[in-house]
XYZ file of C-alpha atoms in Angstrom:
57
model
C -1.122 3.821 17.092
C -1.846 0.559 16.427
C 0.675 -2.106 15.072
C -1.741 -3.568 13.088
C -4.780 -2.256 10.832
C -5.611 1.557 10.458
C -4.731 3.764 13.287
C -7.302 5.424 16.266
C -7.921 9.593 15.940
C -6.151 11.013 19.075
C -9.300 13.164 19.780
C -12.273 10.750 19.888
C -10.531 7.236 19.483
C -12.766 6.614 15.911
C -11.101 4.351 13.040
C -9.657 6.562 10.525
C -10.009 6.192 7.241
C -7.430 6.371 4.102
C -7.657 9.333 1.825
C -4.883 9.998 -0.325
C -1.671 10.631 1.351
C -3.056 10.280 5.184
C -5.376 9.348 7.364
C -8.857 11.046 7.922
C -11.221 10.678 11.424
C -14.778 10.347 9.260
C -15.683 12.404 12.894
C -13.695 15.329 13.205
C -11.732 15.612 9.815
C -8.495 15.014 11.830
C -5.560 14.316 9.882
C -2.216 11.838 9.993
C 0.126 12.838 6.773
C 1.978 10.084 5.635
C 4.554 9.685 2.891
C 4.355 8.221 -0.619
C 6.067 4.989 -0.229
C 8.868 4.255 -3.044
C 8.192 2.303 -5.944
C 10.511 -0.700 -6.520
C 12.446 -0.380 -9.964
C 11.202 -1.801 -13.293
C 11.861 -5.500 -13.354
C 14.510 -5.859 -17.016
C 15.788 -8.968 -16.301
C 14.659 -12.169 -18.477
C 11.241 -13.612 -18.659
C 10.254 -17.132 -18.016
C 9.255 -17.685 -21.144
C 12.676 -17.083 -22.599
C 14.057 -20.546 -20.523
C 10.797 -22.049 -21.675
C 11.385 -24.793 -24.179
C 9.378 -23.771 -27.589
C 7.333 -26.476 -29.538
C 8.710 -26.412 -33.363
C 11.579 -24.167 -32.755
């Protein structure tokens, strides 16, 4: 595979393209699974706009 950009089917060396959860060969229908990455947690910290200096206040 490729380091870069979308990886080559094994069979007929075609671009495959992304369908959800792999990769397809638009030639053959051969498939790469690949995992769901992990989301990052909710940011709860503060916002800018709390250290933000408020007109009037």
């Amino acid at each position: 595979m490729d380091e870069y950009g979308p990886p080559r089917c094994p069979h007929d060396q075609i671009v495959m393209r992304d369908v959800p959860d792999a990769w397809e060969c638009p030639h053959c229908g051969h498939q790469i699974e690949i995992e769901p990455a992990p989301m990052p947690a909710v940011f709860d910290g503060p916002d800018i706009e709390d250290y933000r200096r408020r007109r009037g206040v």
